Amino acid sequence: GAGVSQSPSNKVTEKGKDVELRCDPISGHTALYWYRQSLGQGLEFLIYFQGNSAPDKSGLPSDRFSAERTGGSVSTLTIQRTQQEDSAVYLCASQAGAGQETQYFGPGTRLLVL
Amino acid sequence: QQQVKQSPQSLIVQKGGISIINCAYENTAFDYFPWYQQFPGKGPALLIAIRPDVSEKKEGRFTISFNKSAKQFSLHIMDSQPGDSATYFCAASMNSGTYKYIFGTGTRLKVLA
């Protein structure tokens, strides 16, 4: 597609359940980022993938959060044993790669943990 | 050193007025400063960006002013329109193999008709 896509667009889950959020980056982009945006707040960096390098996981808030990127393209963010404070919009962004500045964001997944 | 401080948190401007949002950074290694615009329910989108080798960049009604010595940069929206009502984020980054952003906390702009 022409842009970054994310699915689902909305997710409602019960506390304690696991959720998987998907990101399809722009084709050919080697860098992929996950951010969390709580209601009315800024963008909190979670994790970053660049090509085949080890991901930068420095922003993950707890070990309940993990992400993978298969084949250098699609990425999945998994939250285990969800808590109410995990409710937020999860944004994915892709970037063409080394030396390319612009990050292109997807529309986000709105997660609500009841 | 990695923070980007953004102000104000919210801003209300009359239609036709000038909206000004300010950001400050500490790390002098930053060399790319984008502004992103986010409408409700949408992801942020690049609005305009600047490098520190210039003091100003203008694209239509949007201008970035950059003060390298003060480590500050600002977004000016001239002739503000109700359609400009959105949240604006500044960011700073450097080329360390890739451009990883440090975002400001965002400014919610409302332009009154």
PDB file of C-alpha atoms in Angstrom:
ATOM      1  CA  GLY A   1       0.000   0.000   0.000  1.00  0.00           C
ATOM      2  CA  ALA A   2       0.888   3.648  -0.160  1.00  0.00           C
ATOM      3  CA  GLY A   3       1.259   4.199   3.562  1.00  0.00           C
ATOM      4  CA  VAL A   4       1.734   2.531   6.910  1.00  0.00           C
ATOM      5  CA  SER A   5      -1.219   0.420   7.924  1.00  0.00           C
ATOM      6  CA  GLN A   6      -2.120  -0.882  11.359  1.00  0.00           C
ATOM      7  CA  SER A   7      -4.652  -3.399  12.554  1.00  0.00           C
ATOM      8  CA  PRO A   8      -6.952  -3.594  14.281  1.00  0.00           C
ATOM      9  CA  SER A   9      -7.956   0.053  14.349  1.00  0.00           C
ATOM     10  CA  ASN A  10      -9.688  -0.491  17.687  1.00  0.00           C
ATOM     11  CA  LYS A  11      -9.319  -3.222  20.273  1.00  0.00           C
ATOM     12  CA  VAL A  12     -11.266  -3.717  23.466  1.00  0.00           C
ATOM     13  CA  THR A  13     -10.024  -6.403  25.809  1.00  0.00           C
ATOM     14  CA  GLU A  14     -10.409  -7.538  29.366  1.00  0.00           C
ATOM     15  CA  LYS A  15      -7.740  -7.071  31.985  1.00  0.00           C
ATOM     16  CA  GLY A  16      -5.380 -10.031  31.999  1.00  0.00           C
ATOM     17  CA  LYS A  17      -5.848 -10.966  28.354  1.00  0.00           C
ATOM     18  CA  ASP A  18      -3.065 -10.897  25.773  1.00  0.00           C
ATOM     19  CA  VAL A  19      -3.323  -8.668  22.685  1.00  0.00           C
ATOM     20  CA  GLU A  20      -1.446  -8.499  19.401  1.00  0.00           C
ATOM     21  CA  LEU A  21      -1.199  -5.341  17.361  1.00  0.00           C
ATOM     22  CA  ARG A  22       0.001  -5.411  13.776  1.00  0.00           C
ATOM     23  CA  CYS A  23       1.926  -2.917  11.678  1.00  0.00           C
ATOM     24  CA  ASP A  24       2.529  -3.070   7.935  1.00  0.00           C
ATOM     25  CA  PRO A  25       5.246  -0.547   7.055  1.00  0.00           C
ATOM     26  CA  ILE A  26       5.769   1.147   3.737  1.00  0.00           C
ATOM     27  CA  SER A  27       7.297  -1.336   1.331  1.00  0.00           C
ATOM     28  CA  GLY A  28      11.072  -1.144   1.296  1.00  0.00           C
ATOM     29  CA  HIS A  29      11.382   0.806   4.534  1.00  0.00           C
ATOM     30  CA  THR A  30      14.000  -0.782   6.728  1.00  0.00           C
ATOM     31  CA  ALA A  31      13.326   1.054   9.986  1.00  0.00           C
ATOM     32  CA  LEU A  32      10.194   0.555  12.064  1.00  0.00           C
ATOM     33  CA  TYR A  33       9.171   2.182  15.340  1.00  0.00           C
ATOM     34  CA  TRP A  34       6.429   1.581  17.887  1.00  0.00           C
ATOM     35  CA  TYR A  35       5.147   4.428  20.056  1.00  0.00           C
ATOM     36  CA  ARG A  36       2.456   4.682  22.703  1.00  0.00           C
ATOM     37  CA  GLN A  37       0.249   7.721  23.035  1.00  0.00           C
ATOM     38  CA  SER A  38      -1.893   7.977  26.125  1.00  0.00           C
ATOM     39  CA  LEU A  39      -4.983  10.192  26.024  1.00  0.00           C
ATOM     40  CA  GLY A  40      -3.927  13.758  25.342  1.00  0.00           C
ATOM     41  CA  GLN A  41      -0.288  12.935  25.873  1.00  0.00           C
ATOM     42  CA  GLY A  42       2.861  12.892  23.816  1.00  0.00           C
ATOM     43  CA  LEU A  43       4.529  10.061  21.958  1.00  0.00           C
ATOM     44  CA  GLU A  44       6.304   7.529  24.140  1.00  0.00           C
ATOM     45  CA  PHE A  45       8.953   5.509  22.288  1.00  0.00           C
ATOM     46  CA  LEU A  46       8.624   1.760  22.808  1.00  0.00           C
ATOM     47  CA  ILE A  47      10.859  -0.161  20.404  1.00  0.00           C
ATOM     48  CA  TYR A  48      12.782   0.305  17.181  1.00  0.00           C
ATOM     49  CA  PHE A  49      13.830  -2.127  14.442  1.00  0.00           C
ATOM     50  CA  GLN A  50      16.469  -1.365  11.813  1.00  0.00           C
ATOM     51  CA  GLY A  51      17.073  -3.948   9.146  1.00  0.00           C
ATOM     52  CA  ASN A  52      18.561  -7.129  10.581  1.00  0.00           C
ATOM     53  CA  SER A  53      20.104  -5.419  13.592  1.00  0.00           C
ATOM     54  CA  ALA A  54      19.062  -6.254  17.124  1.00  0.00           C
ATOM     55  CA  PRO A  55      16.040  -4.137  18.057  1.00  0.00           C
ATOM     56  CA  ASP A  56      16.315  -1.222  20.464  1.00  0.00           C
ATOM     57  CA  LYS A  57      13.924  -2.250  23.239  1.00  0.00           C
ATOM     58  CA  SER A  58      14.883   0.519  25.616  1.00  0.00           C
ATOM     59  CA  GLY A  59      11.397   2.051  25.682  1.00  0.00           C
ATOM     60  CA  LEU A  60       9.383  -1.043  26.553  1.00  0.00           C
ATOM     61  CA  PRO A  61       7.691  -0.286  29.912  1.00  0.00           C
ATOM     62  CA  SER A  62       7.687  -3.837  31.254  1.00  0.00           C
ATOM     63  CA  ASP A  63       8.418  -7.423  30.297  1.00  0.00           C
ATOM     64  CA  ARG A  64       4.740  -7.825  29.412  1.00  0.00           C
ATOM     65  CA  PHE A  65       5.514  -5.922  26.216  1.00  0.00           C
ATOM     66  CA  SER A  66       7.349  -7.522  23.312  1.00  0.00           C
ATOM     67  CA  ALA A  67       7.593  -7.009  19.585  1.00  0.00           C
ATOM     68  CA  GLU A  68       8.913  -8.839  16.601  1.00  0.00           C
ATOM     69  CA  ARG A  69       9.451  -8.044  12.988  1.00  0.00           C
ATOM     70  CA  THR A  70       9.263 -10.901  10.560  1.00  0.00           C
ATOM     71  CA  GLY A  71      11.172 -10.869   7.305  1.00  0.00           C
ATOM     72  CA  GLY A  72      12.125  -7.250   7.792  1.00  0.00           C
ATOM     73  CA  SER A  73       8.587  -6.127   7.048  1.00  0.00           C
ATOM     74  CA  VAL A  74       5.469  -6.709   9.169  1.00  0.00           C
ATOM     75  CA  SER A  75       5.776  -6.117  12.889  1.00  0.00           C
ATOM     76  CA  THR A  76       3.650  -7.345  15.766  1.00  0.00           C
ATOM     77  CA  LEU A  77       3.518  -5.723  19.188  1.00  0.00           C
ATOM     78  CA  THR A  78       2.308  -8.102  21.877  1.00  0.00           C
ATOM     79  CA  ILE A  79       1.071  -7.088  25.287  1.00  0.00           C
ATOM     80  CA  GLN A  80       0.629  -9.937  27.728  1.00  0.00           C
ATOM     81  CA  ARG A  81      -1.649  -9.899  30.758  1.00  0.00           C
ATOM     82  CA  THR A  82      -3.000  -6.479  29.841  1.00  0.00           C
ATOM     83  CA  GLN A  83      -3.616  -3.912  32.540  1.00  0.00           C
ATOM     84  CA  GLN A  84      -5.951  -0.914  32.494  1.00  0.00           C
ATOM     85  CA  GLU A  85      -2.972   1.428  32.322  1.00  0.00           C
ATOM     86  CA  ASP A  86      -2.064  -0.138  28.970  1.00  0.00           C
ATOM     87  CA  SER A  87      -5.072   1.621  27.443  1.00  0.00           C
ATOM     88  CA  ALA A  88      -3.679   3.997  24.849  1.00  0.00           C
ATOM     89  CA  VAL A  89      -3.183   4.494  21.141  1.00  0.00           C
ATOM     90  CA  TYR A  90      -0.319   2.423  19.790  1.00  0.00           C
ATOM     91  CA  LEU A  91       1.341   4.034  16.785  1.00  0.00           C
ATOM     92  CA  CYS A  92       3.703   2.487  14.311  1.00  0.00           C
ATOM     93  CA  ALA A  93       6.040   4.463  12.073  1.00  0.00           C
ATOM     94  CA  SER A  94       8.355   3.406   9.294  1.00  0.00           C
ATOM     95  CA  GLN A  95      11.414   5.087   7.883  1.00  0.00           C
ATOM     96  CA  ALA A  96      13.244   4.444   4.639  1.00  0.00           C
ATOM     97  CA  GLY A  97      16.471   3.594   6.401  1.00  0.00           C
ATOM     98  CA  ALA A  98      19.971   4.813   6.996  1.00  0.00           C
ATOM     99  CA  GLY A  99      20.328   8.507   6.349  1.00  0.00           C
ATOM    100  CA  GLN A 100      16.621   9.030   5.714  1.00  0.00           C
ATOM    101  CA  GLU A 101      15.028  11.373   8.201  1.00  0.00           C
ATOM    102  CA  THR A 102      11.279  11.212   7.808  1.00  0.00           C
ATOM    103  CA  GLN A 103       9.141   8.849   9.867  1.00  0.00           C
ATOM    104  CA  TYR A 104       5.777   7.947   8.368  1.00  0.00           C
ATOM    105  CA  PHE A 105       3.081   7.088  10.869  1.00  0.00           C
ATOM    106  CA  GLY A 106       0.183   4.720  10.644  1.00  0.00           C
ATOM    107  CA  PRO A 107      -3.281   5.617  11.966  1.00  0.00           C
ATOM    108  CA  GLY A 108      -2.744   3.769  15.209  1.00  0.00           C
ATOM    109  CA  THR A 109      -4.541   1.076  17.167  1.00  0.00           C
ATOM    110  CA  ARG A 110      -6.769   2.315  19.981  1.00  0.00           C
ATOM    111  CA  LEU A 111      -6.538  -0.181  22.821  1.00  0.00           C
ATOM    112  CA  LEU A 112      -9.004  -0.157  25.683  1.00  0.00           C
ATOM    113  CA  VAL A 113      -8.461  -2.516  28.583  1.00  0.00           C
ATOM    114  CA  LEU A 114     -11.540  -2.976  30.732  1.00  0.00           C
TER     115      LEU A 114
ATOM    116  CA  GLN B   1      20.287  15.871  27.468  1.00  0.00           C
ATOM    117  CA  GLN B   2      17.873  13.862  25.400  1.00  0.00           C
ATOM    118  CA  GLN B   3      14.759  15.891  26.248  1.00  0.00           C
ATOM    119  CA  VAL B   4      12.901  18.234  23.967  1.00  0.00           C
ATOM    120  CA  LYS B   5      10.784  20.747  25.874  1.00  0.00           C
ATOM    121  CA  GLN B   6       7.702  22.067  24.097  1.00  0.00           C
ATOM    122  CA  SER B   7       5.422  24.941  25.021  1.00  0.00           C
ATOM    123  CA  PRO B   8       2.671  25.903  25.370  1.00  0.00           C
ATOM    124  CA  GLN B   9       0.696  22.778  26.170  1.00  0.00           C
ATOM    125  CA  SER B  10      -2.394  24.318  24.582  1.00  0.00           C
ATOM    126  CA  LEU B  11      -3.083  27.365  22.485  1.00  0.00           C
ATOM    127  CA  ILE B  12      -6.211  29.174  21.349  1.00  0.00           C
ATOM    128  CA  VAL B  13      -5.922  31.585  18.442  1.00  0.00           C
ATOM    129  CA  GLN B  14      -8.454  33.609  16.511  1.00  0.00           C
ATOM    130  CA  LYS B  15      -8.887  32.893  12.826  1.00  0.00           C
ATOM    131  CA  GLY B  16      -6.344  34.903  10.875  1.00  0.00           C
ATOM    132  CA  GLY B  17      -3.976  35.190  13.810  1.00  0.00           C
ATOM    133  CA  ILE B  18      -0.458  33.836  14.233  1.00  0.00           C
ATOM    134  CA  SER B  19       0.097  30.622  16.171  1.00  0.00           C
ATOM    135  CA  ILE B  20       3.524  30.194  17.740  1.00  0.00           C
ATOM    136  CA  ILE B  21       4.798  26.997  19.334  1.00  0.00           C
ATOM    137  CA  ASN B  22       8.232  26.766  20.895  1.00  0.00           C
ATOM    138  CA  CYS B  23      10.673  23.930  21.487  1.00  0.00           C
ATOM    139  CA  ALA B  24      14.043  23.751  23.222  1.00  0.00           C
ATOM    140  CA  TYR B  25      16.672  21.026  23.222  1.00  0.00           C
ATOM    141  CA  GLU B  26      19.924  20.285  25.029  1.00  0.00           C
ATOM    142  CA  ASN B  27      21.909  17.931  22.830  1.00  0.00           C
ATOM    143  CA  THR B  28      23.951  19.915  20.324  1.00  0.00           C
ATOM    144  CA  ALA B  29      24.440  16.762  18.257  1.00  0.00           C
ATOM    145  CA  PHE B  30      20.837  16.946  17.049  1.00  0.00           C
ATOM    146  CA  ASP B  31      20.819  17.874  13.375  1.00  0.00           C
ATOM    147  CA  TYR B  32      17.269  17.396  12.182  1.00  0.00           C
ATOM    148  CA  PHE B  33      14.177  19.076  13.618  1.00  0.00           C
ATOM    149  CA  PRO B  34      10.769  18.087  12.235  1.00  0.00           C
ATOM    150  CA  TRP B  35       7.310  19.250  13.188  1.00  0.00           C
ATOM    151  CA  TYR B  36       4.430  16.815  13.025  1.00  0.00           C
ATOM    152  CA  GLN B  37       0.705  17.607  12.859  1.00  0.00           C
ATOM    153  CA  GLN B  38      -1.840  15.220  14.297  1.00  0.00           C
ATOM    154  CA  PHE B  39      -5.594  15.414  13.801  1.00  0.00           C
ATOM    155  CA  PRO B  40      -7.916  13.555  16.185  1.00  0.00           C
ATOM    156  CA  GLY B  41      -8.059   9.882  15.397  1.00  0.00           C
ATOM    157  CA  LYS B  42      -5.153  10.050  12.967  1.00  0.00           C
ATOM    158  CA  GLY B  43      -1.452   9.349  13.145  1.00  0.00           C
ATOM    159  CA  PRO B  44       1.013  12.252  13.129  1.00  0.00           C
ATOM    160  CA  ALA B  45       2.095  13.529   9.723  1.00  0.00           C
ATOM    161  CA  LEU B  46       5.219  15.467   8.839  1.00  0.00           C
ATOM    162  CA  LEU B  47       4.428  19.153   8.433  1.00  0.00           C
ATOM    163  CA  ILE B  48       7.804  20.825   7.963  1.00  0.00           C
ATOM    164  CA  ALA B  49      11.392  20.195   9.019  1.00  0.00           C
ATOM    165  CA  ILE B  50      14.652  22.096   9.315  1.00  0.00           C
ATOM    166  CA  ARG B  51      18.370  21.464   9.667  1.00  0.00           C
ATOM    167  CA  PRO B  52      20.567  23.713  11.832  1.00  0.00           C
ATOM    168  CA  ASP B  53      22.469  25.157   8.899  1.00  0.00           C
ATOM    169  CA  VAL B  54      19.582  27.534   8.189  1.00  0.00           C
ATOM    170  CA  SER B  55      17.778  29.903  10.532  1.00  0.00           C
ATOM    171  CA  GLU B  56      14.385  29.796   8.880  1.00  0.00           C
ATOM    172  CA  LYS B  57      12.349  27.608   6.596  1.00  0.00           C
ATOM    173  CA  LYS B  58       8.992  28.553   5.151  1.00  0.00           C
ATOM    174  CA  GLU B  59       6.398  26.372   3.464  1.00  0.00           C
ATOM    175  CA  GLY B  60       3.186  28.187   2.716  1.00  0.00           C
ATOM    176  CA  ARG B  61       1.720  29.508   5.955  1.00  0.00           C
ATOM    177  CA  PHE B  62       4.093  27.434   8.075  1.00  0.00           C
ATOM    178  CA  THR B  63       7.537  28.692   9.113  1.00  0.00           C
ATOM    179  CA  ILE B  64      10.195  27.174  11.330  1.00  0.00           C
ATOM    180  CA  SER B  65      12.531  29.614  13.043  1.00  0.00           C
ATOM    181  CA  PHE B  66      15.752  28.088  14.344  1.00  0.00           C
ATOM    182  CA  ASN B  67      18.156  29.611  16.871  1.00  0.00           C
ATOM    183  CA  LYS B  68      21.202  27.372  17.084  1.00  0.00           C
ATOM    184  CA  SER B  69      22.982  29.351  19.810  1.00  0.00           C
ATOM    185  CA  ALA B  70      19.909  29.294  22.041  1.00  0.00           C
ATOM    186  CA  LYS B  71      19.113  25.674  21.119  1.00  0.00           C
ATOM    187  CA  GLN B  72      15.552  26.645  20.376  1.00  0.00           C
ATOM    188  CA  PHE B  73      13.222  26.329  17.416  1.00  0.00           C
ATOM    189  CA  SER B  74       9.676  27.385  16.852  1.00  0.00           C
ATOM    190  CA  LEU B  75       6.748  26.848  14.531  1.00  0.00           C
ATOM    191  CA  HIS B  76       4.814  29.845  13.279  1.00  0.00           C
ATOM    192  CA  ILE B  77       1.463  29.383  11.599  1.00  0.00           C
ATOM    193  CA  MET B  78       0.475  32.543   9.765  1.00  0.00           C
ATOM    194  CA  ASP B  79      -3.153  33.393   9.008  1.00  0.00           C
ATOM    195  CA  SER B  80      -4.285  30.514  11.237  1.00  0.00           C
ATOM    196  CA  GLN B  81      -7.419  28.712  10.067  1.00  0.00           C
ATOM    197  CA  PRO B  82      -9.926  26.497  11.892  1.00  0.00           C
ATOM    198  CA  GLY B  83      -8.623  23.616   9.783  1.00  0.00           C
ATOM    199  CA  ASP B  84      -5.251  24.046  11.493  1.00  0.00           C
ATOM    200  CA  SER B  85      -6.800  22.937  14.790  1.00  0.00           C
ATOM    201  CA  ALA B  86      -4.733  19.898  15.701  1.00  0.00           C
ATOM    202  CA  THR B  87      -1.967  18.746  17.997  1.00  0.00           C
ATOM    203  CA  TYR B  88       1.540  19.721  16.965  1.00  0.00           C
ATOM    204  CA  PHE B  89       4.680  17.864  18.008  1.00  0.00           C
ATOM    205  CA  CYS B  90       8.234  19.033  17.598  1.00  0.00           C
ATOM    206  CA  ALA B  91      11.049  16.518  17.506  1.00  0.00           C
ATOM    207  CA  ALA B  92      14.815  16.382  17.340  1.00  0.00           C
ATOM    208  CA  SER B  93      17.084  13.700  15.978  1.00  0.00           C
ATOM    209  CA  MET B  94      20.567  12.979  14.771  1.00  0.00           C
ATOM    210  CA  ASN B  95      22.028  10.616  12.225  1.00  0.00           C
ATOM    211  CA  SER B  96      23.387   7.781  14.343  1.00  0.00           C
ATOM    212  CA  GLY B  97      22.890   5.208  11.615  1.00  0.00           C
ATOM    213  CA  THR B  98      19.263   6.197  11.488  1.00  0.00           C
ATOM    214  CA  TYR B  99      17.183   9.128  12.626  1.00  0.00           C
ATOM    215  CA  LYS B 100      15.579   8.168  15.932  1.00  0.00           C
ATOM    216  CA  TYR B 101      13.329  10.984  17.175  1.00  0.00           C
ATOM    217  CA  ILE B 102      12.988  12.610  20.563  1.00  0.00           C
ATOM    218  CA  PHE B 103       9.507  14.139  20.602  1.00  0.00           C
ATOM    219  CA  GLY B 104       8.198  17.123  22.511  1.00  0.00           C
ATOM    220  CA  THR B 105       5.083  16.686  24.604  1.00  0.00           C
ATOM    221  CA  GLY B 106       2.767  18.285  22.049  1.00  0.00           C
ATOM    222  CA  THR B 107       0.690  21.459  21.745  1.00  0.00           C
ATOM    223  CA  ARG B 108      -3.040  21.325  21.240  1.00  0.00           C
ATOM    224  CA  LEU B 109      -3.999  24.202  18.951  1.00  0.00           C
ATOM    225  CA  LYS B 110      -7.538  25.449  18.559  1.00  0.00           C
ATOM    226  CA  VAL B 111      -8.284  28.117  15.994  1.00  0.00           C
ATOM    227  CA  LEU B 112     -11.575  29.880  16.571  1.00  0.00           C
ATOM    228  CA  ALA B 113     -13.718  30.664  13.573  1.00  0.00           C
TER     229      ALA B 113
END
